[in-house]
Amino acid sequence: MIIVMSPESTQSELDAVVSKIRASGLTEHVSRGSERTIVGAIGDERPLNEQSFEQMAGVERAIHIVKPYKLVAREGHPAGSVIDIRGIKLGGKQVQVIAGPCSVETQEQMHLAAAGVHAAGCKMMRGGAFKPRTSPYAFQGLGVQGLEFFQAAAREYNMPIVTELMDVRMLDTFLEHDVDVIQIGARNMQNFDLLKEVGRVNKPVILKRGLSATISEWLMAAEYIAAGGNNNIILCERGIRTFETAYRNVLDVTAIPVLKKETHLPVLVDPSHAGGKAWMVPALARAAVAAGADGLLVEMHPNPCDAWCDADQALTPQELNDLVASLRLIAQAVGREL
Amino acid sequence: MIIVMSPESTQSELDAVVSKIRASGLTEHVSRGSERTIVGAIGDERPLNEQSFEQMAGVERAIHIVKPYKLVAREGHPAGSVIDIRGIKLGGKQVQVIAGPCSVETQEQMHLAAAGVHAAGCKMMRGGAFKPRTSPYAFQGLGVQGLEFFQAAAREYNMPIVTELMDVRMLDTFLEHDVDVIQIGARNMQNFDLLKEVGRVNKPVILKRGLSATISEWLMAAEYIAAGGNNNIILCERGIRTFETAYRNVLDVTAIPVLKKETHLPVLVDPSHAGGKAWMVPALARAAVAAGADGLLVEMHPNPCDAWCDADQALTPQELNDLVASLRLIAQAVGREL
Amino acid sequence: MIIVMSPESTQSELDAVVSKIRASGLTEHVSRGSERTIVGAIGDERPLNEQSFEQMAGVERAIHIVKPYKLVAREGHPAGSVIDIRGIKLGGKQVQVIAGPCSVETQEQMHLAAAGVHAAGCKMMRGGAFKPRTSPYAFQGLGVQGLEFFQAAAREYNMPIVTELMDVRMLDTFLEHDVDVIQIGARNMQNFDLLKEVGRVNKPVILKRGLSATISEWLMAAEYIAAGGNNNIILCERGIRTFETAYRNVLDVTAIPVLKKETHLPVLVDPSHAGGKAWMVPALARAAVAAGADGLLVEMHPNPCDAWCDADQALTPQELNDLVASLRLIAQAVGREL
Amino acid sequence: MIIVMSPESTQSELDAVVSKIRASGLTEHVSRGSERTIVGAIGDERPLNEQSFEQMAGVERAIHIVKPYKLVAREGHPAGSVIDIRGIKLGGKQVQVIAGPCSVETQEQMHLAAAGVHAAGCKMMRGGAFKPRTSPYAFQGLGVQGLEFFQAAAREYNMPIVTELMDVRMLDTFLEHDVDVIQIGARNMQNFDLLKEVGRVNKPVILKRGLSATISEWLMAAEYIAAGGNNNIILCERGIRTFETAYRNVLDVTAIPVLKKETHLPVLVDPSHAGGKAWMVPALARAAVAAGADGLLVEMHPNPCDAWCDADQALTPQELNDLVASLRLIAQAVGREL
């Protein structure tokens, strides 16, 4: 950590900073510039708190030099992680398209959806049984019955399933129903108790980025899961909140190369929630694969007009099929396969 | 709801929209303009979903006319709600300053803090026993022991206590320890399972605004609590996330008059988390009261330099004392008292 | 326009709204719903001002139904515009990569840069002679001499040049120096006097998006140019400002399909300014072409380490060469060529 | 400046950094930590460019320690500047309310407006003759005739006038018409040629904050004016752009104490543009004065319903009168007068 003293700071204020550094088991390095004196704290600075220095008299600013995340950092784990989901690899050469409806509605809908996902060449399926809805009056998901409908449909094609966990109390139920990949939604990215719980199980977890989470906060949320012992973490960019009102969110493609540099975890992109309209999905999906994403989470509904939620962002089975074909060419152009 | 047809839409597409409106139990009102045909859906439009219209062929846009919140809306409840917390009124003429440390650390620290809060003339106390921390390696709060230290200190001055609930599984513990006001933190504003649970108890709830939550999303989160039967809801603005990096968050004072118009719920402001630095607190606190806030949530620590978290945003007991004196004058200038 | 009356509005307030609509030469359509009365204004609503209705007694909200832009709108001009720049087509099947240094520094640097741009297969060149710099103490560009160095270098390869105009008083100088494409920078997107001036000449104009400009504001800025009679307008997305601090700006790829739907103007993307680091450029450039961009504006410097500004975002000539090769594959994957 | 070397950097990369520091006339200070080596550049670091270090091999990050602004910084000018505008002091003990219509419309409107401004106890008047409008089809202001109407009305009460300059070519006209205070609007905050021109004259300048300008960028824009020799600079916060759609902009009150700490320049607030609705103005105006603003820029129109622009944000003369009375109490509560 670097501590910048203010121009009018005194020797005794500097001494106090030095004492505090030493008390934390680090050593100091004082550097007197023409306008400011700067103190470097040498040693493992992670336990140091910028704030506890910034409120000391004579201190202008404290700056962490080392990144706060460790287990999920690329530094120290130069090779990218490949997550194995019942034999399907996420994070390797193959780009994975995980498709399915926003919410599980009926057994028949799920059978049709599973057929469409499989026909398009996708190997995994998504669907929501517990839905986070802005309004308490909106459909909240079928719950446990939804998990059953989902598994019954996906098993016909031997596809692993991805579904969202919102409540810590439902984790055992998810395990009993053999959910293959637990999704933590954007609104729960910093639900730390939930992160701790999924950190204790041995299941792959997709951690969606919070609507206005920085890359650093997101990686620290992943660090919560890793700190619990679960290293099967997959990040998913799903659009960030900005001032723009012409579309729901802004898909942050810059995050893709930045995550690839900062962390060894695989990176998915959800183009459906990002744009919020089915007609935007193909362009965003192509951009994501071109920028280096390891896979996509795409909404598809056998009959979008009748979808019970997020109706206007789901592709039809045919549109999914066409999209996968076009993504295959993009994947090849960047040295991947699909 | 207003449904705007696109210029090239056909009669049969229009007919489909009309049928859908009728199927929802509403009646339509078709208005043909020079460039667009517009359809009004007449009746209770809350169950209608904008998206399910927007994905229909020939539809350009669907616009809700009625606000999505009902129980918390000022419309229908013209008088502002006054919440009674063990005899102390929040939302009435008196502005309430709720002060205390970021986190409960020791019994002695809490005794000193309680003495300072009381000496400054505040009637309620805040403090965190369970702390939401960005890093899994940071101090996570004392937990249940923290609740005990807190109650022991606050009871000496008969001050109701405000403390944050992060995990649904801890709600019974909060009730057993007689927590007077349950705080839902910014990161959990859309933790819907938690909202549903606190909606089932009969305790006042402070609902902090999410870092990038719109007013509408925030009121819908409050609606979750109200829909469960708990009307003792208090909103707390605590700064929003923007592009500015010179301070942690931007205190959104505009939210205060807007909330006063949109909802009957009382509005608190947390100037400590908004700015992130103790020296900003007095200016922000004054602005909040001048703009019409019903109260403040302020961090004070008996010895800020030794605080275990958010050290640089806590006031000293003396600074709190001075601030309350200055706020009294502002309160009077706007026809309130403190 | 739709005018929503508040629930407690009176008949005379409604009458006043109707009178105002008629006074503007439109006709009204009144629709009484269960909770609100809604008035539609039928006719050309562009001259109507939402605000002048919203401040009338009894009015809750006024909503424009028709988009405010007309000349640049795709509606009415279904085919995309192709801009001809000395025989090079922008907006057609071929994706154009326009490359060159951030700023013109020396004649030799420009000769080397032109050679590199040409060798990579690019047909147009960019470079800044007048530089918008945050600091008054930073290098402000070589000015007119820079234009001369630039033209001398680009002409060797018969490449049209793109350079930024900041000051209306320099427009004649630009014309005298045969600048082929005038760039309006992000900071000047709403410098309306500058837009009016470039609207009066017959030169292609690249209009960069303001740092926090909405799509609608951006298209209205383009409308200023079109309203002056100049239809040779090219839009350029260059990243928007958000809360994220890990990179300079967020490249808004969602804007690409949205612009393609809303306007007939060609769309460029500047991946260099968006990310701010050379190592991010390839991923962002690929994403842009995959999402449907008509071209790119890329920074390349013969020797990035010695660049006088934005040193760390320029590619080397070799990196540009490699990037163009990889973009060619992406272009083919989306049915374009390069 | 602090240069952080990456963990895998080599000795020769470190040597190159040291050479570059020495070549800039500074000296280095190398500090080897447990995970990173850090190099301090000692001397006047303002000419150093972070980017030119960040693109060097082996460099992870370069951090400026000294603020980039100098002439406008509070550091070195501990006393706040007081600007004298024809005998009226801005920045001293007295809070100034500058009121008037959004745009100059007719001579009669301006006479009525001036009477209302004066009657409310305000000493200066605002009004726009040249209007920056999002749409080219909207009223663009009366131009020079507007300046004449404005002066004719304001002179009756000997009130200095404030009006916006958009085009460098109009500066002489402004001087000829004795404009007392030149306003630079939010959209032109980084119109550097305009800043340079107003830096050359000896007139007070109000510099509005750009819609998404950081405090640092804003102060650097002010530095452009100061660097030209004009120190009569007044800053004006007018709301920033965020994700919130319930109101036009978010008034950033946190900027007030931060500016007071960072710069010696006086700080105004424009509550009218911030919220965009007249009913929000009183709460925002009170918040601004309570937070320490030196004055306000408020829209008032003799007949808001007939205003030619921004109709719904103007106060009536009576509302202005009431607001000033209430602000007087707030000013006293914070030790100011009005």
Short mmCIF file of N, CA and C in Angstrom, two decimals, chain B residues 199-301:
data_model
loop_
_atom_site.label_atom_id
_atom_site.label_comp_id
_atom_site.label_asym_id
_atom_site.label_seq_id
_atom_site.Cartn_x
_atom_site.Cartn_y
_atom_site.Cartn_z
N GLY B 199 -41.79 -8.96 5.62
CA GLY B 199 -43.18 -8.54 5.40
C GLY B 199 -44.15 -9.30 6.28
N ARG B 200 -43.70 -10.44 6.83
CA ARG B 200 -44.59 -11.26 7.64
C ARG B 200 -44.54 -10.92 9.12
N VAL B 201 -43.55 -10.13 9.53
CA VAL B 201 -43.45 -9.80 10.96
C VAL B 201 -43.99 -8.39 11.19
N ASN B 202 -44.17 -8.07 12.45
CA ASN B 202 -44.76 -6.78 12.78
C ASN B 202 -43.71 -5.88 13.42
N LYS B 203 -42.65 -5.64 12.68
CA LYS B 203 -41.55 -4.81 13.17
C LYS B 203 -41.29 -3.73 12.14
N PRO B 204 -40.93 -2.52 12.56
CA PRO B 204 -40.53 -1.52 11.57
C PRO B 204 -39.30 -1.98 10.78
N VAL B 205 -39.30 -1.69 9.49
CA VAL B 205 -38.21 -2.08 8.61
C VAL B 205 -37.67 -0.84 7.91
N ILE B 206 -36.37 -0.64 7.97
CA ILE B 206 -35.72 0.41 7.16
C ILE B 206 -35.21 -0.27 5.90
N LEU B 207 -35.70 0.20 4.76
CA LEU B 207 -35.30 -0.40 3.48
C LEU B 207 -34.37 0.58 2.78
N LYS B 208 -33.10 0.23 2.73
CA LYS B 208 -32.13 1.12 2.05
C LYS B 208 -32.24 0.95 0.55
N ARG B 209 -31.97 2.03 -0.14
CA ARG B 209 -32.01 2.00 -1.60
C ARG B 209 -30.80 1.26 -2.14
N GLY B 210 -31.01 0.41 -3.12
CA GLY B 210 -29.90 -0.25 -3.79
C GLY B 210 -29.01 0.77 -4.47
N LEU B 211 -27.75 0.39 -4.64
CA LEU B 211 -26.76 1.31 -5.19
C LEU B 211 -27.16 1.92 -6.53
N SER B 212 -27.89 1.16 -7.32
CA SER B 212 -28.30 1.72 -8.60
C SER B 212 -29.77 1.41 -8.85
N ALA B 213 -30.54 1.45 -7.77
CA ALA B 213 -31.97 1.18 -7.89
C ALA B 213 -32.71 2.45 -8.28
N THR B 214 -33.64 2.31 -9.20
CA THR B 214 -34.50 3.45 -9.52
C THR B 214 -35.53 3.63 -8.39
N ILE B 215 -36.14 4.79 -8.39
CA ILE B 215 -37.20 5.06 -7.41
C ILE B 215 -38.30 4.01 -7.55
N SER B 216 -38.63 3.67 -8.77
CA SER B 216 -39.70 2.72 -9.00
C SER B 216 -39.34 1.33 -8.47
N GLU B 217 -38.13 0.87 -8.73
CA GLU B 217 -37.71 -0.44 -8.21
C GLU B 217 -37.70 -0.45 -6.68
N TRP B 218 -37.28 0.66 -6.12
CA TRP B 218 -37.21 0.77 -4.67
C TRP B 218 -38.62 0.68 -4.06
N LEU B 219 -39.54 1.41 -4.65
CA LEU B 219 -40.91 1.37 -4.13
C LEU B 219 -41.53 -0.01 -4.35
N MET B 220 -41.15 -0.69 -5.42
CA MET B 220 -41.65 -2.04 -5.63
C MET B 220 -41.07 -3.00 -4.60
N ALA B 221 -39.84 -2.76 -4.18
CA ALA B 221 -39.25 -3.59 -3.12
C ALA B 221 -40.03 -3.34 -1.82
N ALA B 222 -40.38 -2.08 -1.55
CA ALA B 222 -41.19 -1.77 -0.37
C ALA B 222 -42.57 -2.42 -0.50
N GLU B 223 -43.07 -2.46 -1.72
CA GLU B 223 -44.38 -3.09 -1.96
C GLU B 223 -44.34 -4.58 -1.60
N TYR B 224 -43.21 -5.23 -1.81
CA TYR B 224 -43.08 -6.64 -1.38
C TYR B 224 -43.34 -6.77 0.12
N ILE B 225 -42.75 -5.84 0.90
CA ILE B 225 -42.92 -5.90 2.36
C ILE B 225 -44.38 -5.61 2.72
N ALA B 226 -44.93 -4.58 2.10
CA ALA B 226 -46.32 -4.20 2.39
C ALA B 226 -47.29 -5.30 1.98
N ALA B 227 -46.98 -5.96 0.87
CA ALA B 227 -47.87 -7.02 0.38
C ALA B 227 -47.91 -8.18 1.35
N GLY B 228 -46.87 -8.31 2.17
CA GLY B 228 -46.85 -9.37 3.17
C GLY B 228 -47.64 -9.00 4.41
N GLY B 229 -48.03 -7.72 4.52
CA GLY B 229 -48.84 -7.30 5.65
C GLY B 229 -48.15 -6.35 6.60
N ASN B 230 -46.87 -6.07 6.38
CA ASN B 230 -46.15 -5.18 7.28
C ASN B 230 -46.08 -3.78 6.66
N ASN B 231 -46.78 -2.84 7.29
CA ASN B 231 -46.81 -1.48 6.75
C ASN B 231 -45.84 -0.54 7.42
N ASN B 232 -45.05 -1.05 8.35
CA ASN B 232 -44.11 -0.19 9.08
C ASN B 232 -42.80 -0.08 8.31
N ILE B 233 -42.88 0.57 7.16
CA ILE B 233 -41.72 0.62 6.27
C ILE B 233 -41.16 2.03 6.24
N ILE B 234 -39.85 2.12 6.32
CA ILE B 234 -39.15 3.41 6.29
C ILE B 234 -38.11 3.29 5.17
N LEU B 235 -38.08 4.26 4.29
CA LEU B 235 -37.11 4.23 3.20
C LEU B 235 -35.84 4.95 3.63
N CYS B 236 -34.70 4.55 3.12
CA CYS B 236 -33.45 5.26 3.44
C CYS B 236 -32.58 5.42 2.20
N GLU B 237 -32.44 6.67 1.77
CA GLU B 237 -31.53 7.01 0.67
C GLU B 237 -30.12 7.03 1.23
N ARG B 238 -29.17 6.39 0.52
CA ARG B 238 -27.79 6.28 1.04
C ARG B 238 -26.74 6.51 -0.02
N GLY B 239 -27.14 7.22 -1.09
CA GLY B 239 -26.16 7.51 -2.14
C GLY B 239 -26.29 6.51 -3.27
N ILE B 240 -26.14 7.01 -4.48
CA ILE B 240 -26.23 6.14 -5.65
C ILE B 240 -24.88 6.10 -6.35
N ARG B 241 -24.73 5.08 -7.15
CA ARG B 241 -23.48 4.90 -7.89
C ARG B 241 -23.54 5.71 -9.19
N THR B 242 -22.50 6.46 -9.43
CA THR B 242 -22.40 7.21 -10.68
C THR B 242 -20.98 7.06 -11.21
N PHE B 243 -20.67 7.84 -12.22
CA PHE B 243 -19.34 7.85 -12.83
C PHE B 243 -18.30 8.59 -11.98
N GLU B 244 -18.75 9.38 -11.01
CA GLU B 244 -17.82 10.23 -10.26
C GLU B 244 -16.94 9.38 -9.35
N THR B 245 -15.64 9.66 -9.34
CA THR B 245 -14.73 8.87 -8.52
C THR B 245 -14.15 9.68 -7.36
N ALA B 246 -14.48 10.96 -7.27
CA ALA B 246 -13.92 11.78 -6.20
C ALA B 246 -14.58 11.49 -4.86
N TYR B 247 -15.72 10.82 -4.86
CA TYR B 247 -16.36 10.41 -3.61
C TYR B 247 -17.06 9.09 -3.86
N ARG B 248 -17.37 8.39 -2.77
CA ARG B 248 -17.87 7.04 -2.92
C ARG B 248 -19.17 6.97 -3.69
N ASN B 249 -20.17 7.73 -3.25
CA ASN B 249 -21.47 7.71 -3.92
C ASN B 249 -21.99 9.12 -4.00
N VAL B 250 -23.05 9.30 -4.74
CA VAL B 250 -23.67 10.62 -4.87
C VAL B 250 -24.97 10.58 -4.07
N LEU B 251 -25.06 11.41 -3.05
CA LEU B 251 -26.30 11.47 -2.27
C LEU B 251 -27.38 12.07 -3.16
N ASP B 252 -28.45 11.32 -3.34
CA ASP B 252 -29.49 11.77 -4.27
C ASP B 252 -30.57 12.54 -3.52
N VAL B 253 -30.34 13.84 -3.30
CA VAL B 253 -31.34 14.64 -2.57
C VAL B 253 -32.62 14.82 -3.37
N THR B 254 -32.52 14.74 -4.70
CA THR B 254 -33.73 14.88 -5.50
C THR B 254 -34.74 13.79 -5.15
N ALA B 255 -34.23 12.66 -4.72
CA ALA B 255 -35.13 11.56 -4.35
C ALA B 255 -36.07 11.96 -3.22
N ILE B 256 -35.62 12.88 -2.37
CA ILE B 256 -36.44 13.21 -1.19
C ILE B 256 -37.78 13.83 -1.59
N PRO B 257 -37.80 14.96 -2.32
CA PRO B 257 -39.12 15.49 -2.70
C PRO B 257 -39.90 14.54 -3.61
N VAL B 258 -39.20 13.77 -4.42
CA VAL B 258 -39.90 12.85 -5.31
C VAL B 258 -40.57 11.74 -4.51
N LEU B 259 -39.87 11.19 -3.52
CA LEU B 259 -40.49 10.16 -2.67
C LEU B 259 -41.66 10.74 -1.90
N LYS B 260 -41.50 11.96 -1.43
CA LYS B 260 -42.59 12.59 -0.65
C LYS B 260 -43.85 12.70 -1.50
N LYS B 261 -43.67 12.84 -2.82
CA LYS B 261 -44.83 12.95 -3.72
C LYS B 261 -45.37 11.56 -4.08
N GLU B 262 -44.51 10.60 -4.22
CA GLU B 262 -44.93 9.29 -4.73
C GLU B 262 -45.41 8.33 -3.65
N THR B 263 -44.90 8.49 -2.43
CA THR B 263 -45.23 7.50 -1.40
C THR B 263 -45.56 8.18 -0.08
N HIS B 264 -46.30 7.46 0.73
CA HIS B 264 -46.64 7.98 2.07
C HIS B 264 -45.63 7.54 3.12
N LEU B 265 -44.62 6.78 2.73
CA LEU B 265 -43.65 6.25 3.70
C LEU B 265 -42.66 7.32 4.14
N PRO B 266 -42.18 7.26 5.38
CA PRO B 266 -41.15 8.21 5.82
C PRO B 266 -39.82 7.95 5.10
N VAL B 267 -39.02 9.01 5.02
CA VAL B 267 -37.76 8.95 4.27
C VAL B 267 -36.59 9.36 5.16
N LEU B 268 -35.66 8.44 5.32
CA LEU B 268 -34.41 8.76 6.02
C LEU B 268 -33.30 8.97 4.99
N VAL B 269 -32.22 9.57 5.46
CA VAL B 269 -31.02 9.72 4.61
C VAL B 269 -29.81 9.28 5.43
N ASP B 270 -28.91 8.57 4.79
CA ASP B 270 -27.67 8.15 5.44
C ASP B 270 -26.52 8.93 4.80
N PRO B 271 -26.12 10.04 5.40
CA PRO B 271 -25.06 10.86 4.78
C PRO B 271 -23.68 10.25 4.94
N SER B 272 -23.54 9.30 5.86
CA SER B 272 -22.21 8.73 6.13
C SER B 272 -21.76 7.80 5.01
N HIS B 273 -22.66 6.88 4.61
CA HIS B 273 -22.29 5.98 3.53
C HIS B 273 -22.25 6.69 2.19
N ALA B 274 -23.09 7.71 2.03
CA ALA B 274 -23.16 8.40 0.75
C ALA B 274 -21.81 8.98 0.37
N GLY B 275 -21.26 9.81 1.26
CA GLY B 275 -20.01 10.48 0.91
C GLY B 275 -18.80 9.61 1.17
N GLY B 276 -18.86 8.87 2.28
CA GLY B 276 -17.74 7.98 2.58
C GLY B 276 -16.64 8.62 3.39
N LYS B 277 -16.79 9.91 3.73
CA LYS B 277 -15.77 10.59 4.54
C LYS B 277 -16.48 11.42 5.61
N ALA B 278 -15.96 11.36 6.81
CA ALA B 278 -16.59 12.08 7.91
C ALA B 278 -16.72 13.58 7.63
N TRP B 279 -15.74 14.15 6.94
CA TRP B 279 -15.78 15.61 6.74
C TRP B 279 -16.90 16.03 5.79
N MET B 280 -17.44 15.10 5.02
CA MET B 280 -18.55 15.45 4.13
C MET B 280 -19.91 15.36 4.85
N VAL B 281 -19.94 14.64 5.97
CA VAL B 281 -21.23 14.33 6.61
C VAL B 281 -22.04 15.57 7.00
N PRO B 282 -21.44 16.57 7.66
CA PRO B 282 -22.28 17.71 8.07
C PRO B 282 -22.99 18.39 6.89
N ALA B 283 -22.29 18.64 5.79
CA ALA B 283 -22.93 19.30 4.65
C ALA B 283 -24.06 18.44 4.09
N LEU B 284 -23.82 17.15 3.97
CA LEU B 284 -24.85 16.27 3.41
C LEU B 284 -26.03 16.12 4.35
N ALA B 285 -25.75 16.05 5.63
CA ALA B 285 -26.84 15.92 6.61
C ALA B 285 -27.73 17.16 6.58
N ARG B 286 -27.11 18.32 6.49
CA ARG B 286 -27.89 19.57 6.43
C ARG B 286 -28.73 19.62 5.16
N ALA B 287 -28.12 19.22 4.05
CA ALA B 287 -28.85 19.22 2.78
C ALA B 287 -30.07 18.30 2.87
N ALA B 288 -29.91 17.16 3.49
CA ALA B 288 -31.00 16.19 3.57
C ALA B 288 -32.17 16.75 4.38
N VAL B 289 -31.86 17.35 5.52
CA VAL B 289 -32.95 17.89 6.35
C VAL B 289 -33.59 19.08 5.63
N ALA B 290 -32.79 19.90 4.99
CA ALA B 290 -33.34 21.05 4.26
C ALA B 290 -34.25 20.59 3.13
N ALA B 291 -33.94 19.45 2.53
CA ALA B 291 -34.74 18.96 1.41
C ALA B 291 -35.99 18.20 1.87
N GLY B 292 -36.13 18.01 3.19
CA GLY B 292 -37.36 17.40 3.67
C GLY B 292 -37.26 16.00 4.23
N ALA B 293 -36.05 15.52 4.50
CA ALA B 293 -35.92 14.17 5.07
C ALA B 293 -36.55 14.12 6.46
N ASP B 294 -37.09 12.95 6.81
CA ASP B 294 -37.71 12.76 8.12
C ASP B 294 -36.70 12.36 9.18
N GLY B 295 -35.50 12.06 8.76
CA GLY B 295 -34.50 11.66 9.72
C GLY B 295 -33.21 11.29 9.05
N LEU B 296 -32.20 10.98 9.88
CA LEU B 296 -30.87 10.65 9.37
C LEU B 296 -30.36 9.39 10.06
N LEU B 297 -29.53 8.68 9.37
CA LEU B 297 -28.81 7.54 9.91
C LEU B 297 -27.34 7.93 9.82
N VAL B 298 -26.72 8.20 10.98
CA VAL B 298 -25.37 8.79 10.97
C VAL B 298 -24.39 7.88 11.71
N GLU B 299 -23.21 7.71 11.14
CA GLU B 299 -22.20 6.91 11.84
C GLU B 299 -21.40 7.76 12.81
N MET B 300 -21.31 7.25 14.02
CA MET B 300 -20.52 7.90 15.06
C MET B 300 -19.77 6.80 15.79
N HIS B 301 -18.53 7.05 16.12
CA HIS B 301 -17.74 6.04 16.82
C HIS B 301 -17.02 6.75 17.96
#
